[in-house]
Amino acid sequence: MGIIIKTDAEITIMREAGRITAEVLKILTSSVKAGMRTDELDVIAEKEPKRFGAIPSFKGYHGYPASVCVSVNDEIVHGIPDKRVLLDGDIVSIDYGVIYKGFQGDAARTVAVGFVSPKALKLIEVTEGSLRAGIQAARKGNRLGDVSAAIEEYVESRGYNVVREYTGHGIGRNMHEDPQIPNTTKSFLGMMRGTGPVLKKGMTLAIEPMVNIGGWETKVESNGWTVRTKDGSLSAHFEDTIAITDGEPEVLTSA
Ligand code: MF3
Ligand code: CO
């Protein structure tokens, strides 16, 4: 298919889609509290975008049954909201997207439920920092591998491990467009610094590092969706949709 470059008019719509995604995600993260069920978040995820003339994008995507992904503790991504009750000390990754005027926004944040351990807080900080490092490398003229290497270096120098089997992605009219964006040079794509496609103005990318305290290995639960760390260690996930510009990368999913 190839990487689809967006026009300025298309970026204008994606800015709106991104802002709505970020607004609803902020409502979701600030709703998180000990004692709530994760499927209460799905109700919010389903309803809130309608106020903005948008619809949630995840439901029905390859058969995914909900409007948001809620992944707790050792769950990395694609956790399905259910009757599980959030407990003080949990960390919760919330991944969310909408479609507005035919364009997609996609973003994720990990938040703490009540008081969490210092090492969990540090994991959350490092994962968010690695997304920022990846975004800073997403500049016109750089290559895709520079983004992957920046994320990996940020995480590994702080003693954590990047998930190798799941990647970020191009985004636009479809949630997943080319290119796949690995968060490490050690992924199945072997995207090293200075390699991969040259980044151009008008590319729109969802960058989404997933970081584990323990090993990078993953396993998929029997429901076919929920991805966990193989060793049971905690995992965090941050994602933003961005646009490559002539200058600073533009984060489209800020509220
Ligand atoms: N935001 C995620 C991604 O980038 C999750 C979408 S999975 C879905 O791939 F199936 F739930 F939509
Ligand atoms: Co994504």
CSV table of C-alpha atoms and ligand atoms in Angstrom, one decimal:
chain,number,residue,atom,x,y,z
A,1,MET,CA,0.0,0.0,0.0
A,2,GLY,CA,2.8,2.4,0.9
A,3,ILE,CA,2.9,5.4,3.1
A,4,ILE,CA,0.1,7.9,2.5
A,5,ILE,CA,1.1,11.6,2.7
A,6,LYS,CA,-1.7,13.9,3.9
A,7,THR,CA,-2.6,17.3,2.5
A,8,ASP,CA,-2.8,20.3,4.8
A,9,ALA,CA,-6.6,20.1,4.6
A,10,GLU,CA,-6.5,16.4,5.7
A,11,ILE,CA,-4.1,17.3,8.6
A,12,THR,CA,-6.6,19.9,9.7
A,13,ILE,CA,-9.3,17.2,10.1
A,14,MET,CA,-6.8,14.8,11.8
A,15,ARG,CA,-6.0,17.6,14.3
A,16,GLU,CA,-9.7,17.5,15.2
A,17,ALA,CA,-9.9,13.7,15.3
A,18,GLY,CA,-6.8,13.8,17.5
A,19,ARG,CA,-8.1,16.4,19.9
A,20,ILE,CA,-11.4,14.5,20.4
A,21,THR,CA,-9.4,11.3,21.0
A,22,ALA,CA,-7.3,13.1,23.6
A,23,GLU,CA,-10.3,14.8,25.3
A,24,VAL,CA,-12.2,11.5,25.7
A,25,LEU,CA,-9.0,9.7,26.8
A,26,LYS,CA,-8.5,12.4,29.5
A,27,ILE,CA,-12.1,11.7,30.7
A,28,LEU,CA,-11.3,8.0,30.8
A,29,THR,CA,-8.0,8.4,32.7
A,30,SER,CA,-9.5,10.8,35.2
A,31,SER,CA,-12.4,8.4,35.8
A,32,VAL,CA,-10.1,5.6,36.9
A,33,LYS,CA,-10.5,4.9,40.6
A,34,ALA,CA,-10.1,1.9,43.0
A,35,GLY,CA,-13.3,-0.1,43.2
A,36,MET,CA,-14.5,0.6,39.6
A,37,ARG,CA,-15.1,-2.1,37.0
A,38,THR,CA,-13.1,-1.8,33.8
A,39,ASP,CA,-16.3,-2.1,31.7
A,40,GLU,CA,-17.5,1.2,33.3
A,41,LEU,CA,-14.7,2.8,31.2
A,42,ASP,CA,-16.2,1.2,28.0
A,43,VAL,CA,-19.5,3.0,28.7
A,44,ILE,CA,-17.7,6.3,28.7
A,45,ALA,CA,-15.6,5.4,25.6
A,46,GLU,CA,-18.8,4.6,23.7
A,47,LYS,CA,-20.8,7.6,24.7
A,48,GLU,CA,-18.5,10.6,25.0
A,49,PRO,CA,-17.2,11.0,21.4
A,50,LYS,CA,-20.8,11.5,20.1
A,51,ARG,CA,-20.8,14.9,21.7
A,52,PHE,CA,-18.1,15.8,19.3
A,53,GLY,CA,-19.6,14.2,16.2
A,54,ALA,CA,-17.1,11.4,16.4
A,55,ILE,CA,-17.5,7.6,16.9
A,56,PRO,CA,-15.2,5.2,18.7
A,57,SER,CA,-13.0,3.3,16.3
A,58,PHE,CA,-12.0,0.1,18.1
A,59,LYS,CA,-15.4,-1.7,18.3
A,60,GLY,CA,-15.7,-4.3,15.6
A,61,TYR,CA,-12.1,-3.8,14.4
A,62,HIS,CA,-11.0,-7.3,13.5
A,63,GLY,CA,-13.8,-8.4,15.8
A,64,TYR,CA,-12.6,-6.5,18.9
A,65,PRO,CA,-15.6,-6.4,21.2
A,66,ALA,CA,-15.3,-3.0,23.0
A,67,SER,CA,-14.7,0.7,22.4
A,68,VAL,CA,-11.5,0.9,24.5
A,69,CYS,CA,-8.6,-1.3,25.5
A,70,VAL,CA,-8.0,-1.5,29.3
A,71,SER,CA,-4.8,-3.4,30.2
A,72,VAL,CA,-4.0,-3.9,33.9
A,73,ASN,CA,-0.6,-4.5,35.5
A,74,ASP,CA,1.1,-7.3,33.5
A,75,GLU,CA,-1.3,-6.9,30.7
A,76,ILE,CA,0.5,-5.0,27.9
A,77,VAL,CA,-2.2,-4.1,25.3
A,78,HIS,CA,-5.6,-5.1,24.0
A,79,GLY,CA,-7.2,-5.9,27.4
A,80,ILE,CA,-11.0,-6.2,27.0
A,81,PRO,CA,-13.1,-4.2,29.5
A,82,ASP,CA,-15.0,-6.6,31.8
A,83,LYS,CA,-16.2,-7.1,35.4
A,84,ARG,CA,-12.7,-6.9,36.8
A,85,VAL,CA,-12.5,-4.4,39.6
A,86,LEU,CA,-9.5,-2.0,39.8
A,87,LEU,CA,-7.6,-2.1,43.0
A,88,ASP,CA,-5.5,0.4,44.8
A,89,GLY,CA,-1.9,-0.2,43.6
A,90,ASP,CA,-2.8,-1.3,40.1
A,91,ILE,CA,-1.5,0.4,37.0
A,92,VAL,CA,-3.9,0.7,34.1
A,93,SER,CA,-3.1,1.3,30.4
A,94,ILE,CA,-6.0,2.8,28.5
A,95,ASP,CA,-5.8,2.8,24.7
A,96,TYR,CA,-8.4,4.7,22.7
A,97,GLY,CA,-9.3,6.0,19.3
A,98,VAL,CA,-12.1,7.7,17.4
A,99,ILE,CA,-13.1,8.4,13.8
A,100,TYR,CA,-14.0,12.0,12.9
A,101,LYS,CA,-15.0,13.1,9.4
A,102,GLY,CA,-13.4,9.9,8.0
A,103,PHE,CA,-10.1,10.3,9.9
A,104,GLN,CA,-8.7,8.5,12.9
A,105,GLY,CA,-7.0,9.5,16.1
A,106,ASP,CA,-5.2,6.9,18.4
A,107,ALA,CA,-3.7,7.4,21.8
A,108,ALA,CA,-2.8,5.6,25.0
A,109,ARG,CA,-1.8,6.5,28.6
A,110,THR,CA,-0.9,4.4,31.6
A,111,VAL,CA,-2.2,5.7,35.0
A,112,ALA,CA,-1.8,4.6,38.6
A,113,VAL,CA,-4.8,3.5,40.7
A,114,GLY,CA,-4.3,5.2,44.1
A,115,PHE,CA,-0.9,4.6,45.6
A,116,VAL,CA,1.4,2.4,43.5
A,117,SER,CA,4.9,1.2,44.1
A,118,PRO,CA,7.8,3.5,43.3
A,119,LYS,CA,9.0,1.0,40.7
A,120,ALA,CA,5.6,1.1,39.0
A,121,LEU,CA,5.6,4.9,39.0
A,122,LYS,CA,9.1,4.9,37.5
A,123,LEU,CA,8.0,2.5,34.7
A,124,ILE,CA,5.1,4.8,33.8
A,125,GLU,CA,7.5,7.8,33.7
A,126,VAL,CA,10.1,6.0,31.6
A,127,THR,CA,7.5,4.8,29.1
A,128,GLU,CA,6.1,8.3,28.7
A,129,GLY,CA,9.6,9.6,28.3
A,130,SER,CA,10.4,7.1,25.6
A,131,LEU,CA,7.3,8.2,23.6
A,132,ARG,CA,8.6,11.8,23.9
A,133,ALA,CA,12.0,10.7,22.8
A,134,GLY,CA,10.5,8.8,19.8
A,135,ILE,CA,8.4,11.9,18.9
A,136,GLN,CA,11.5,14.2,19.0
A,137,ALA,CA,13.2,11.9,16.5
A,138,ALA,CA,10.2,12.0,14.1
A,139,ARG,CA,11.4,14.8,11.9
A,140,LYS,CA,11.5,15.5,8.2
A,141,GLY,CA,14.7,14.0,6.7
A,142,ASN,CA,15.3,11.5,9.6
A,143,ARG,CA,14.6,7.8,9.0
A,144,LEU,CA,12.0,5.6,10.7
A,145,GLY,CA,14.8,3.6,12.3
A,146,ASP,CA,15.9,6.8,14.1
A,147,VAL,CA,12.6,6.8,15.9
A,148,SER,CA,12.8,3.1,16.9
A,149,ALA,CA,16.4,3.6,18.1
A,150,ALA,CA,15.6,6.7,20.1
A,151,ILE,CA,12.8,4.9,22.0
A,152,GLU,CA,15.0,1.8,22.6
A,153,GLU,CA,17.9,3.8,23.8
A,154,TYR,CA,15.8,5.8,26.2
A,155,VAL,CA,14.2,2.7,27.7
A,156,GLU,CA,17.3,0.4,27.9
A,157,SER,CA,19.6,3.1,29.4
A,158,ARG,CA,17.0,3.2,32.3
A,159,GLY,CA,17.1,-0.6,32.8
A,160,TYR,CA,13.7,-1.6,31.3
A,161,ASN,CA,12.8,-3.6,28.2
A,162,VAL,CA,10.8,-2.7,25.1
A,163,VAL,CA,8.2,-5.1,23.7
A,164,ARG,CA,9.4,-6.3,20.4
A,165,GLU,CA,6.4,-8.0,18.8
A,166,TYR,CA,3.9,-5.0,18.7
A,167,THR,CA,4.6,-1.8,16.9
A,168,GLY,CA,3.2,1.7,16.2
A,169,HIS,CA,1.8,2.4,12.7
A,170,GLY,CA,0.9,5.0,10.1
A,171,ILE,CA,-2.6,6.3,10.6
A,172,GLY,CA,-5.1,8.3,8.5
A,173,ARG,CA,-8.4,7.2,7.0
A,174,ASN,CA,-7.5,3.8,8.4
A,175,MET,CA,-6.3,3.1,12.0
A,176,HIS,CA,-3.4,1.0,10.7
A,177,GLU,CA,-1.6,2.3,7.6
A,178,ASP,CA,2.0,1.8,6.5
A,179,PRO,CA,4.6,2.0,7.9
A,180,GLN,CA,4.8,-0.3,10.9
A,181,ILE,CA,6.8,1.6,13.5
A,182,PRO,CA,8.9,-0.7,15.8
A,183,ASN,CA,9.8,0.7,19.2
A,184,THR,CA,13.2,-1.2,19.2
A,185,THR,CA,15.9,-2.0,16.7
A,186,LYS,CA,15.5,-5.7,17.8
A,187,SER,CA,12.0,-6.2,16.4
A,188,PHE,CA,11.1,-8.6,13.7
A,189,LEU,CA,11.6,-5.7,11.3
A,190,GLY,CA,15.2,-5.1,12.4
A,191,MET,CA,14.8,-1.3,12.0
A,192,MET,CA,18.2,0.1,12.9
A,193,ARG,CA,19.2,3.8,13.3
A,194,GLY,CA,19.7,5.4,9.8
A,195,THR,CA,17.6,2.8,8.0
A,196,GLY,CA,14.0,2.5,6.9
A,197,PRO,CA,11.8,5.0,5.1
A,198,VAL,CA,12.8,8.7,5.1
A,199,LEU,CA,10.3,10.8,7.0
A,200,LYS,CA,8.4,13.4,5.0
A,201,LYS,CA,6.1,16.3,5.8
A,202,GLY,CA,2.5,15.2,5.8
A,203,MET,CA,3.2,11.7,7.2
A,204,THR,CA,0.9,10.9,10.2
A,205,LEU,CA,2.1,8.3,12.6
A,206,ALA,CA,0.9,6.6,15.8
A,207,ILE,CA,4.0,6.0,17.9
A,208,GLU,CA,3.3,3.6,20.8
A,209,PRO,CA,6.1,2.2,23.0
A,210,MET,CA,5.1,-0.7,25.3
A,211,VAL,CA,7.7,-1.1,28.1
A,212,ASN,CA,8.2,-4.0,30.6
A,213,ILE,CA,10.0,-4.0,33.9
A,214,GLY,CA,11.1,-7.6,33.1
A,215,GLY,CA,11.7,-9.3,29.8
A,216,TRP,CA,10.4,-8.2,26.4
A,217,GLU,CA,8.6,-11.5,25.8
A,218,THR,CA,4.8,-11.6,25.5
A,219,LYS,CA,1.9,-14.1,25.4
A,220,VAL,CA,-1.7,-13.8,24.2
A,221,GLU,CA,-4.5,-14.9,26.5
A,222,SER,CA,-7.0,-17.5,25.4
A,223,ASN,CA,-9.6,-14.8,24.6
A,224,GLY,CA,-7.4,-14.1,21.6
A,225,TRP,CA,-6.8,-10.4,22.5
A,226,THR,CA,-5.2,-9.7,25.8
A,227,VAL,CA,-1.4,-9.5,25.5
A,228,ARG,CA,0.6,-10.1,28.8
A,229,THR,CA,4.2,-10.1,29.7
A,230,LYS,CA,5.5,-13.7,29.7
A,231,ASP,CA,7.2,-13.3,33.1
A,232,GLY,CA,4.3,-11.6,34.8
A,233,SER,CA,6.2,-8.3,35.2
A,234,LEU,CA,4.4,-4.9,35.0
A,235,SER,CA,4.0,-3.2,31.6
A,236,ALA,CA,3.1,0.4,30.6
A,237,HIS,CA,2.0,1.9,27.2
A,238,PHE,CA,1.9,5.4,25.9
A,239,GLU,CA,0.8,6.4,22.4
A,240,ASP,CA,0.3,9.6,20.5
A,241,THR,CA,-0.8,10.4,16.9
A,242,ILE,CA,1.6,12.9,15.4
A,243,ALA,CA,2.2,14.7,12.1
A,244,ILE,CA,5.6,15.2,10.5
A,245,THR,CA,6.1,18.9,9.6
A,246,ASP,CA,8.8,21.1,8.3
A,247,GLY,CA,9.9,21.8,11.9
A,248,GLU,CA,8.8,20.4,15.3
A,249,PRO,CA,6.8,17.2,15.2
A,250,GLU,CA,3.1,18.1,15.9
A,251,VAL,CA,1.3,16.0,18.4
A,252,LEU,CA,-2.3,15.7,17.2
A,253,THR,CA,-3.6,13.8,20.3
A,254,SER,CA,-3.1,16.5,22.9
A,255,ALA,CA,-6.2,17.7,24.8
B,1,MF3,N1,-4.6,1.5,19.5
B,1,MF3,C1,-4.3,0.1,19.3
B,1,MF3,C2,-3.4,0.0,18.1
B,1,MF3,O1,-2.8,0.9,17.8
B,1,MF3,C3,-5.3,-0.8,19.6
B,1,MF3,C4,-6.4,-1.1,18.6
B,1,MF3,S1,-6.7,-2.7,18.7
B,1,MF3,C5,-8.4,-2.9,18.5
B,1,MF3,O2,-3.3,-1.0,17.4
B,1,MF3,F1,-8.6,-3.9,17.8
B,1,MF3,F2,-8.9,-2.9,19.7
B,1,MF3,F3,-8.9,-1.9,17.9
B,2,CO,CO,-2.1,2.5,17.8
